[in-house]
CSV table of C-alpha atoms and ligand atoms in Angstrom, one decimal:
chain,number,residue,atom,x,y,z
C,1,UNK,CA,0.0,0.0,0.0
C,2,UNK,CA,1.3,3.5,-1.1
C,3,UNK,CA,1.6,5.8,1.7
C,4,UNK,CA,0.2,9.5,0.1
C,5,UNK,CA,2.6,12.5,0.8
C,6,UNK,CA,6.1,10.5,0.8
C,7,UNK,CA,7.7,8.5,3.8
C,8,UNK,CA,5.9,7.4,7.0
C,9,UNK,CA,6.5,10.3,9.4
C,10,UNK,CA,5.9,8.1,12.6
C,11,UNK,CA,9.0,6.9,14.8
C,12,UNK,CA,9.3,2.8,15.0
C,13,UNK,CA,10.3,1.7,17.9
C,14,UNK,CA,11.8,-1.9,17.8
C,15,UNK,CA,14.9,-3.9,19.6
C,16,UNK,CA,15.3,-7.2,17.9
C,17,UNK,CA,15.0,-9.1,20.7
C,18,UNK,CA,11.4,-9.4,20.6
C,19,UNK,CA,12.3,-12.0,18.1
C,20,UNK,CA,13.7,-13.9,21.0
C,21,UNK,CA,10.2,-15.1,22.3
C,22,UNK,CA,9.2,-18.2,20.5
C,23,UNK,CA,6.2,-19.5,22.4
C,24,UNK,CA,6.0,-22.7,20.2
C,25,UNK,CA,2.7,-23.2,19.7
C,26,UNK,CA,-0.3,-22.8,22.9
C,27,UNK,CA,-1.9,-25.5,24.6
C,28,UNK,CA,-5.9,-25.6,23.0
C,29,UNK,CA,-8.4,-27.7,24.6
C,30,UNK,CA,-5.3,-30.1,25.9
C,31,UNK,CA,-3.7,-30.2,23.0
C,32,UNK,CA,-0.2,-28.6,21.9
C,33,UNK,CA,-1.0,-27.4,18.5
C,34,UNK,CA,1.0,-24.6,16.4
C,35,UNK,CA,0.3,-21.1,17.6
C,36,UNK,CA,-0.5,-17.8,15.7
C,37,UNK,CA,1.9,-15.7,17.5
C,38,UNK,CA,4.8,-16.3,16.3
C,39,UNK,CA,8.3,-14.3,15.6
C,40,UNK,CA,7.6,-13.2,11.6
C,41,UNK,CA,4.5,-11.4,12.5
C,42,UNK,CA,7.1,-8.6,13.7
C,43,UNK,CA,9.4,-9.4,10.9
C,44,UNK,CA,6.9,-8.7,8.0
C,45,UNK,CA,5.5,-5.4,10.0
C,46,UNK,CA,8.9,-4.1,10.1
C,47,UNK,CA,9.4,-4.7,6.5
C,48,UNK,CA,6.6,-3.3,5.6
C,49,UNK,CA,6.9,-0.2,7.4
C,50,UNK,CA,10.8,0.6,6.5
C,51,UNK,CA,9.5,-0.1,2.8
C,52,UNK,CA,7.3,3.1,3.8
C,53,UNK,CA,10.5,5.2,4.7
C,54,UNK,CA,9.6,5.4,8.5
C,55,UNK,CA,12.9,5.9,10.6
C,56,UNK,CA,13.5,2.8,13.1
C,57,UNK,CA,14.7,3.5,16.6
C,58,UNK,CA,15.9,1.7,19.4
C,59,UNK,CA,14.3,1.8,22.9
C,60,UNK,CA,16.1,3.7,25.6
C,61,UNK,CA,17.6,1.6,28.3
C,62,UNK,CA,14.6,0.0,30.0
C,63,UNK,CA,14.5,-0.3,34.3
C,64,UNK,CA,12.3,-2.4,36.4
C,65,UNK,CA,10.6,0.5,37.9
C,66,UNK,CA,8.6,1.4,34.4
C,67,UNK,CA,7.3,-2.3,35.0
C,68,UNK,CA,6.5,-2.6,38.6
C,69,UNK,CA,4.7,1.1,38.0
C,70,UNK,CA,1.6,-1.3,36.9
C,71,UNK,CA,2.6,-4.9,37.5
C,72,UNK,CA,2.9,-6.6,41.1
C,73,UNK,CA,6.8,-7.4,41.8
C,74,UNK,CA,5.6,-11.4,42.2
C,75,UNK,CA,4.4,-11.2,38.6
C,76,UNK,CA,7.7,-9.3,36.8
C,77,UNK,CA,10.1,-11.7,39.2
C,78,UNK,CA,7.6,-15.0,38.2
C,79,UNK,CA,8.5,-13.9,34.3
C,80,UNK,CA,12.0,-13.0,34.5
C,81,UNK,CA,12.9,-16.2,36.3
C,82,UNK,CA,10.3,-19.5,35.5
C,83,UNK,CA,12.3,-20.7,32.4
C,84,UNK,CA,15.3,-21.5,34.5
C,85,UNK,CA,13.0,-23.2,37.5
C,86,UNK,CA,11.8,-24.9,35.0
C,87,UNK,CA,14.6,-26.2,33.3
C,88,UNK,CA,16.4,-26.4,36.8
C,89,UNK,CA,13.4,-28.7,38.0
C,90,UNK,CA,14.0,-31.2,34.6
C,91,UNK,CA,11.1,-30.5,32.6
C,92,UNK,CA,13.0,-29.8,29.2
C,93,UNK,CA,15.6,-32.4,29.6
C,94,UNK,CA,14.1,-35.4,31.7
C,95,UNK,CA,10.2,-35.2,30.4
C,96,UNK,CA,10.4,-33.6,26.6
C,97,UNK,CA,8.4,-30.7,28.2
C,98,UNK,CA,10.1,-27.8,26.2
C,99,UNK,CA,8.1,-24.8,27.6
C,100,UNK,CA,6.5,-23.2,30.7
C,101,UNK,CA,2.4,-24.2,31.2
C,102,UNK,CA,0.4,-24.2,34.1
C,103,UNK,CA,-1.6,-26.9,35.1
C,104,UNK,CA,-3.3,-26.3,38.3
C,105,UNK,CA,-5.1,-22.9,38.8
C,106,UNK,CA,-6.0,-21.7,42.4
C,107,UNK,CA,-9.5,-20.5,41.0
C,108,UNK,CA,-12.0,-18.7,43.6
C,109,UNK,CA,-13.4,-22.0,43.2
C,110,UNK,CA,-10.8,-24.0,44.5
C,111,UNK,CA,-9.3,-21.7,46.9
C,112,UNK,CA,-12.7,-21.3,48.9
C,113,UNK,CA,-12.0,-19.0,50.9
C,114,UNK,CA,-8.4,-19.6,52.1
C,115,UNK,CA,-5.2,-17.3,51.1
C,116,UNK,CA,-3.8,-18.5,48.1
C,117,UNK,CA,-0.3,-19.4,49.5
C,118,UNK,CA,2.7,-19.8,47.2
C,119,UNK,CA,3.5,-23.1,46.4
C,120,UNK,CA,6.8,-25.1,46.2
C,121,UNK,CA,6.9,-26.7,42.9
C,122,UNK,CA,7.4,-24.6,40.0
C,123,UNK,CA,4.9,-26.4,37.6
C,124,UNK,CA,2.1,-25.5,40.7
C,125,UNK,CA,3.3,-22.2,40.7
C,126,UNK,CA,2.7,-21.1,37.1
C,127,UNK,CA,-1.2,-21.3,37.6
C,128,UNK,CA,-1.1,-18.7,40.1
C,129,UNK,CA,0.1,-15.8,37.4
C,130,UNK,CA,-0.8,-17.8,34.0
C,131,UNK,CA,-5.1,-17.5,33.5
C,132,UNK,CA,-4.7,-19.6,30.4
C,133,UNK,CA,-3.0,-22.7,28.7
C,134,UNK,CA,-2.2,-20.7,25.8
C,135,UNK,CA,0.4,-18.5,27.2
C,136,UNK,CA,3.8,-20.5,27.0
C,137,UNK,CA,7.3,-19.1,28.3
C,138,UNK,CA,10.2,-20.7,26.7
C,139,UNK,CA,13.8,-20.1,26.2
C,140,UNK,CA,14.1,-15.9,25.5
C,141,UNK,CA,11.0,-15.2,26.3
C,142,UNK,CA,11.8,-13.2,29.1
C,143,UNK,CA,14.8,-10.8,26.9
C,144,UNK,CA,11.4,-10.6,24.5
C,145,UNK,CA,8.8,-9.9,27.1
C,146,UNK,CA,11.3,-7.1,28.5
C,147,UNK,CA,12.1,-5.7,25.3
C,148,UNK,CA,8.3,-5.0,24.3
C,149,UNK,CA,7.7,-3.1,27.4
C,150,UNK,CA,10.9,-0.8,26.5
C,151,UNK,CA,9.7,0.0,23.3
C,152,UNK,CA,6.5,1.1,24.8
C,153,UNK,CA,8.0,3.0,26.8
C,154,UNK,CA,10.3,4.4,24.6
C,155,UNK,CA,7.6,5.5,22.7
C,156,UNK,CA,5.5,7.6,25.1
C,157,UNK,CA,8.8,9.3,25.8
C,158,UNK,CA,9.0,10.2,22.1
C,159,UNK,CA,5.7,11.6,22.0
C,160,UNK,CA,6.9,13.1,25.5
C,161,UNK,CA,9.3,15.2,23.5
C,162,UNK,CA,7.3,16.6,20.9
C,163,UNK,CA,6.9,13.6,18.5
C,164,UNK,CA,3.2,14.0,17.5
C,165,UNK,CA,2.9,10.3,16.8
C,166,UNK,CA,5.5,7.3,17.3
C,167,UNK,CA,4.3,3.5,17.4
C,168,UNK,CA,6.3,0.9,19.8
C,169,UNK,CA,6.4,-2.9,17.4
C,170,UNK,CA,5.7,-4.8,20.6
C,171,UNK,CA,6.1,-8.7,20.6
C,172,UNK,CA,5.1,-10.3,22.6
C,173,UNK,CA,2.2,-8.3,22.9
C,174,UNK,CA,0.6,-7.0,26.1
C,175,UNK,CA,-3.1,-5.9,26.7
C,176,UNK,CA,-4.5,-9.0,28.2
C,177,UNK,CA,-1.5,-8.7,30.8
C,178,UNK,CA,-3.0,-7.4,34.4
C,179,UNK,CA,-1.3,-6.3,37.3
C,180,UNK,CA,-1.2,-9.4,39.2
C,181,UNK,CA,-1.3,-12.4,36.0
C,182,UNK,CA,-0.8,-12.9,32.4
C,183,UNK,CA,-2.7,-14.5,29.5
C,184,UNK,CA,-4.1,-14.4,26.2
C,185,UNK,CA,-0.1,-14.5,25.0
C,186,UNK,CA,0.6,-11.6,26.7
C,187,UNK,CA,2.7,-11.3,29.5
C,188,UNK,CA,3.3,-7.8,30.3
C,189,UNK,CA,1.3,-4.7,29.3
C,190,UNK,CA,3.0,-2.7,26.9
C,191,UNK,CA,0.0,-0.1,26.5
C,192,UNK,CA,0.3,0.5,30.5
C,193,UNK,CA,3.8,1.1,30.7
C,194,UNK,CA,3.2,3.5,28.3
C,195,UNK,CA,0.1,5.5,29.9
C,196,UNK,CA,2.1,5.6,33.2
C,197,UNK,CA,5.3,6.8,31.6
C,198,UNK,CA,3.0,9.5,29.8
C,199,UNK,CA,1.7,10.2,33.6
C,200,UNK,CA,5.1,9.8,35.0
C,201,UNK,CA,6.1,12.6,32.6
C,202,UNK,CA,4.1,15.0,33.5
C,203,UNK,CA,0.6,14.5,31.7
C,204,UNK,CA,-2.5,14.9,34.1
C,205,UNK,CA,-5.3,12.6,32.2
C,206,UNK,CA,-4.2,9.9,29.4
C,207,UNK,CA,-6.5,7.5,27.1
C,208,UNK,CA,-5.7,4.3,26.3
C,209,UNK,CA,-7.7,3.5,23.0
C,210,UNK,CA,-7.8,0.1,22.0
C,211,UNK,CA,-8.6,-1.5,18.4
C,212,UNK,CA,-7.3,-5.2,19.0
C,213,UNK,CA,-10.2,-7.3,18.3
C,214,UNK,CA,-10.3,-8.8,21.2
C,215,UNK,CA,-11.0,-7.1,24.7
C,216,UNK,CA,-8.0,-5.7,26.6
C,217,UNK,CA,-8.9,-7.1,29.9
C,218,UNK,CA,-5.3,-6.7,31.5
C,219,UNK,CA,-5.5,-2.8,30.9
C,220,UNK,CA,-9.2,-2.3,32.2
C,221,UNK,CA,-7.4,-4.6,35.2
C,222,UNK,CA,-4.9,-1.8,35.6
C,223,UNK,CA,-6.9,1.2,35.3
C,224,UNK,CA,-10.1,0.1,36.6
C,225,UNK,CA,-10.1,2.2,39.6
C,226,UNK,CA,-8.2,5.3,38.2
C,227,UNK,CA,-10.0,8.4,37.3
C,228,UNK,CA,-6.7,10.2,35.3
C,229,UNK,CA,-6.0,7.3,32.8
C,230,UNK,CA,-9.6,6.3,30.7
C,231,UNK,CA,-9.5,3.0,28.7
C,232,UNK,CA,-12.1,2.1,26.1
C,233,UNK,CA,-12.0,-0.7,23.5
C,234,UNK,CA,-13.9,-2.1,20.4
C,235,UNK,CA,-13.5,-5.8,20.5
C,236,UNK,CA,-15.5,-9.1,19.4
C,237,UNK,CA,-18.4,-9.1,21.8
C,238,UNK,CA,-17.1,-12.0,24.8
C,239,UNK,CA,-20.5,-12.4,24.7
C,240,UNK,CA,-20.8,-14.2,21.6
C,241,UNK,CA,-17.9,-16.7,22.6
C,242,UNK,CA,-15.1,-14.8,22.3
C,243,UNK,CA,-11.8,-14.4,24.3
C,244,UNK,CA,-11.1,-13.5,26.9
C,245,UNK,CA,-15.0,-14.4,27.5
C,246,UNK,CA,-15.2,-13.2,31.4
C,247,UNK,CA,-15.0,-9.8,30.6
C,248,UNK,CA,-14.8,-7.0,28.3
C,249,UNK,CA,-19.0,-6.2,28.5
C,250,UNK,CA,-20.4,-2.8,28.3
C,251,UNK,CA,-21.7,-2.8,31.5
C,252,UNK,CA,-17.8,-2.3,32.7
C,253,UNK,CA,-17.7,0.7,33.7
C,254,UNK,CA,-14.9,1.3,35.7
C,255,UNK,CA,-14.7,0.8,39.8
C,256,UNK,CA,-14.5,3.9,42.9
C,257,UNK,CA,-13.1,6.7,41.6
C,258,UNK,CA,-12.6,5.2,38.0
C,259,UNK,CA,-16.1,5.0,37.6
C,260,UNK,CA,-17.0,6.4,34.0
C,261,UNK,CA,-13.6,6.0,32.9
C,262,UNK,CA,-13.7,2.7,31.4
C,263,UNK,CA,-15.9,2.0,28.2
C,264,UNK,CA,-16.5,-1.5,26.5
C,265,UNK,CA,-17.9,-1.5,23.0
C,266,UNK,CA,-18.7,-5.0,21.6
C,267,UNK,CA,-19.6,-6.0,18.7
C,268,UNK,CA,-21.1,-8.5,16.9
C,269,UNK,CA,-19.3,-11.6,15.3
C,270,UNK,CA,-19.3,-10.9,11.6
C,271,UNK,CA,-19.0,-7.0,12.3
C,272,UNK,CA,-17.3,-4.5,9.5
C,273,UNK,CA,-16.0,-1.2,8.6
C,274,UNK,CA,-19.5,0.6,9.6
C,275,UNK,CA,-20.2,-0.4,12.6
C,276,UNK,CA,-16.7,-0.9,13.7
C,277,UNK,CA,-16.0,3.0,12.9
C,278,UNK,CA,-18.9,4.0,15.0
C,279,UNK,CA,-17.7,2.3,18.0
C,280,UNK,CA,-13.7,3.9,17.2
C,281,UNK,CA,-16.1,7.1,17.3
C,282,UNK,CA,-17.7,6.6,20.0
C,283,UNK,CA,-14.8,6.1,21.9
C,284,UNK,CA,-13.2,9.1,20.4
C,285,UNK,CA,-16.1,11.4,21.9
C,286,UNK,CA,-15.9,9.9,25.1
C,287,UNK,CA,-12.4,10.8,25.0
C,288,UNK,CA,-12.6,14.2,23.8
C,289,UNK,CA,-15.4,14.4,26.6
C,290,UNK,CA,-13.0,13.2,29.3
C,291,UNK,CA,-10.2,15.7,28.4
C,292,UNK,CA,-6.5,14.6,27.9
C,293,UNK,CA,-2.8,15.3,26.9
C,294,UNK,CA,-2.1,12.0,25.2
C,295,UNK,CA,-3.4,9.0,24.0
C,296,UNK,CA,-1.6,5.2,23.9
C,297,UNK,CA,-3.5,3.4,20.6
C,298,UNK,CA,-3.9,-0.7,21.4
C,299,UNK,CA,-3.1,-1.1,18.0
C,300,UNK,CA,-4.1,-4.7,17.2
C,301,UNK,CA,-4.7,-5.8,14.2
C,302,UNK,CA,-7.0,-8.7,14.3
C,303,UNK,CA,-9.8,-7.0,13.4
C,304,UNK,CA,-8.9,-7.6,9.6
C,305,UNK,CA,-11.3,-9.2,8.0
C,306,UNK,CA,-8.7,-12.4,6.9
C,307,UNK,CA,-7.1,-12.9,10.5
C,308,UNK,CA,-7.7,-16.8,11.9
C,309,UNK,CA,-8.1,-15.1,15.5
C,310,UNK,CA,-11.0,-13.3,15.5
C,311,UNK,CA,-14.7,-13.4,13.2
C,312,UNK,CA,-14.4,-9.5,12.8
C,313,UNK,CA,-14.3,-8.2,9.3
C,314,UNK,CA,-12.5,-5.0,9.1
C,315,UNK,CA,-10.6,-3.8,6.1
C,316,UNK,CA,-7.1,-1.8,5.7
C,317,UNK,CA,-8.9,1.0,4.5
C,318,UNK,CA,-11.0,0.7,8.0
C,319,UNK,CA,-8.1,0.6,10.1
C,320,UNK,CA,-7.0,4.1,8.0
C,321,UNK,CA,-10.1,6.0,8.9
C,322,UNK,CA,-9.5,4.7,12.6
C,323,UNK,CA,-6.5,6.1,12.9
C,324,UNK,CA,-7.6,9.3,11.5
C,325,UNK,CA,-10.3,9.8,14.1
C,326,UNK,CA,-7.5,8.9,16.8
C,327,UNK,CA,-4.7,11.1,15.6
C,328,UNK,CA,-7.4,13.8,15.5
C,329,UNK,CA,-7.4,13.7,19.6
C,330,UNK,CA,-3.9,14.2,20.7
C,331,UNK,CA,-0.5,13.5,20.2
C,332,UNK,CA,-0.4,9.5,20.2
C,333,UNK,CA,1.7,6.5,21.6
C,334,UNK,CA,0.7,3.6,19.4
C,335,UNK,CA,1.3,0.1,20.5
C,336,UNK,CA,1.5,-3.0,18.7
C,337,UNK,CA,-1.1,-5.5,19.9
C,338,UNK,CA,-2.4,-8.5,18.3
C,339,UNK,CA,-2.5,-9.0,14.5
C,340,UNK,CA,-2.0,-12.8,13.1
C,341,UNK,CA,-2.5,-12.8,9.0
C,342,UNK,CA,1.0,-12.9,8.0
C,343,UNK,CA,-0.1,-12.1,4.5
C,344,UNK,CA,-2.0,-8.9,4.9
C,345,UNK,CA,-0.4,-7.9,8.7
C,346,UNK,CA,2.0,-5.2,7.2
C,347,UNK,CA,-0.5,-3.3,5.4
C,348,UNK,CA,-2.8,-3.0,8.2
C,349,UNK,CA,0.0,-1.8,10.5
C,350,UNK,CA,1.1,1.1,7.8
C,351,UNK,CA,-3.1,1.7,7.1
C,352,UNK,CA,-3.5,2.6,10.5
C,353,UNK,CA,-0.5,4.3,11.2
C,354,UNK,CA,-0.9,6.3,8.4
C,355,UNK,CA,-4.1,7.2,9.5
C,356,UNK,CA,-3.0,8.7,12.8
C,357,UNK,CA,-0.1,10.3,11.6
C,358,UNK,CA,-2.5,12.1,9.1
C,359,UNK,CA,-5.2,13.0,11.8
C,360,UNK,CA,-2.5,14.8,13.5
C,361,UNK,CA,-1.2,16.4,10.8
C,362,UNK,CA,-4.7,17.5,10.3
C,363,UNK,CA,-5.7,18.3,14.1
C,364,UNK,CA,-2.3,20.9,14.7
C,365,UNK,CA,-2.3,22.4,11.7
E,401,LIG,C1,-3.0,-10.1,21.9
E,401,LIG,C2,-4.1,-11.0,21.3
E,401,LIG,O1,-4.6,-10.7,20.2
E,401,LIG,N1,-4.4,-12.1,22.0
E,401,LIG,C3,-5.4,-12.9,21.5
E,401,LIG,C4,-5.5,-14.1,22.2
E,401,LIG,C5,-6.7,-14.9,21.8
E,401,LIG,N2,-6.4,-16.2,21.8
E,401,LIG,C6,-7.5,-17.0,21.8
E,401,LIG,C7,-7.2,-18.3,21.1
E,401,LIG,C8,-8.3,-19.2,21.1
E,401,LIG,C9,-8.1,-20.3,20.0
E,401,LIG,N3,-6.9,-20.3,19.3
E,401,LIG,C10,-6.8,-21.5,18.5
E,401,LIG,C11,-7.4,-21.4,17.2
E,401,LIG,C12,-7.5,-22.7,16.6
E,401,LIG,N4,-8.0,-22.6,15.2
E,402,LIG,ZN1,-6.3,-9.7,19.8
């Protein structure tokens, strides 16, 4: 796709570690079978978008405290260290078991009423910060995990300094990531480091926006009781059978003081360009309505119409008018979320992107 007006003005944010992560397929239903996120989904959007003339940069040397800002410290130390348990405790080697999955979850259910205590075994311990079977932690995972939350850091610092738009290309990706457990292959979230680095800088009231086709419930987790960071998304409805299935419905609203500053919009399986645009603009006027210095884009692009992980049908030109509206509001931080059509990936990624970077130029001119 031919980006109008010459090279794509938008900062990319990438360390090639985020190759490192190679989950190796996801446990579905009790079966190991091959995975959709996988290492070449970043490959072909970089391709794509250095093919479009925008300038790569690296991500600024990343600390722990831009991670423990919105995750517990059990959580970031789980991630950074349960590959070597795991190999330490044989798995790999002595039982073929060549990545990280939980297999025992201490549900409300089981727990009853009792403190969930830490157990000893490594393979118990998984279940207490990994919601899902389809979530595996291998050999790099961690340098990747790590690596995505730099970049999204990186870029709210860019936009920090007067870059009116700059996108983070996130792997593993991050908005079904919470502050306490991880899921939905994402492990932390990349979208909240960068709202609370946009805080952290100085901004009073941020807007996470998120177009993943699936519900960011790890960021509503976050920011559920916050009144200065808003977070609204357009998703598959859970409803219908989709993931994450236990939330993500639009009577969310946010919790105590965050109340009103949450916003679920779900839609329809089989859903396209029209009434997926109303729901970008309705959260659009809610943020315009709620009032702020900056918004972080979930930028997930498995709302195209050929992805295998969601029944959403939205096209390139789709994502482009989204990311007008968007860039219209503010300076933006967008992060790369889900997305799993190898073939068509890349021109999503440049659609929306030059979408935003043209609603900017629009909005300060
Ligand atoms: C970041 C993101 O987009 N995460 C999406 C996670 C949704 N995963 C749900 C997977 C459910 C079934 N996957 C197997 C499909 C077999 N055809
Ligand atoms: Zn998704």
């Amino acid at each position: 796709m031919a980006v109008e007006g010459g090279a794509l003005e938008v900062p990319v944010v990438w360390d090639a570690d985020c190759l490192l992560h190679r989950p190796a397929g996801e446990v579905w239903l009790g079966e190991r079978i091959d995975g959709t996120e996988v290492p070449e989904r970043a490959t072909v959007i970089l391709q794509k978008l250095t093919e479009a003339g925008a300038r790569v940069v690296p991500p600024a040397v990343h600390d722990e405290a831009a991670l423990l800002a919105v995750h517990d410290r059990e959580l970031v130390e789980h991630l950074a260290t349960v590959w070597a348990d795991w190999e330490a405790s044989g798995f790999p080697a002595d039982f073929g078991r060549d990545r990280v999955v939980p297999y025992v979850f201490p549900t409300a259910a089981m727990l009853a009423g009792l403190p969930c205590r830490l157990p000893t075994a490594t393979h118990a311990q998984v279940g207490r910060y990994c919601y899902d079977t389809m979530t595996l932690v291998g050999p790099g995972s961690w340098e990747a995990i790590r690596a995505a939350a730099g970049c999204a850091r990186t870029a709210a610092e860019l936009i920090t300094a007067d870059a009116a738009v700059a996108y983070a290309l996130c792997r593993p990706p991050g908005h079904h990531a919470g502050p306490t457990g991880y899921g939905g292959s994402c492990y932390l979230n990349n979208a909240a480091v960068a709202a609370q680095a946009l805080r952290h800088a100085g901004a009073e009231r941020i807007a996470v926006v998120d177009i993943d086709a699936h519900h960011g419930n790890g960021t509503q987790a976050i920011f559920y009781g916050r009144p200065d960071v808003y977070y609204g998304s357009v998703h598959v409805d859970p409803g219908a059978g989709w993931f994450p299935h236990y939330m993500g419905f639009a009577d969310e609203r946010g919790n105590g003081a965050g109340i009103d500053a949450n916003r679920n919009v779900p839609l329809a399986p089989g859903s396209g360009d029209d009434a997926w645009l109303d729901a970008v603009g309705l959260l659009c006027d809610d943020v315009r309505a709620f009032g702020v210095e900056a918004i972080v884009l979930s930028l997930g692009v498995d709302a195209a119409a050929a992805d295998p992980e969601s029944p959403l049908q939205v096209t390139a030109d789709g994502y482009r008018a989204a990311g007008e509206l968007i860039g219209s509001l503010g300076p933006v931080a967008a992060i790369q979320e889900g997305g799993y059509d190898l073939d068509s990936l890349g021109d999503y990624v440049l659609a929306a992107l030059a979408g935003v970077a043209a609603g900017r130029a629009a909005a300060s001119s």
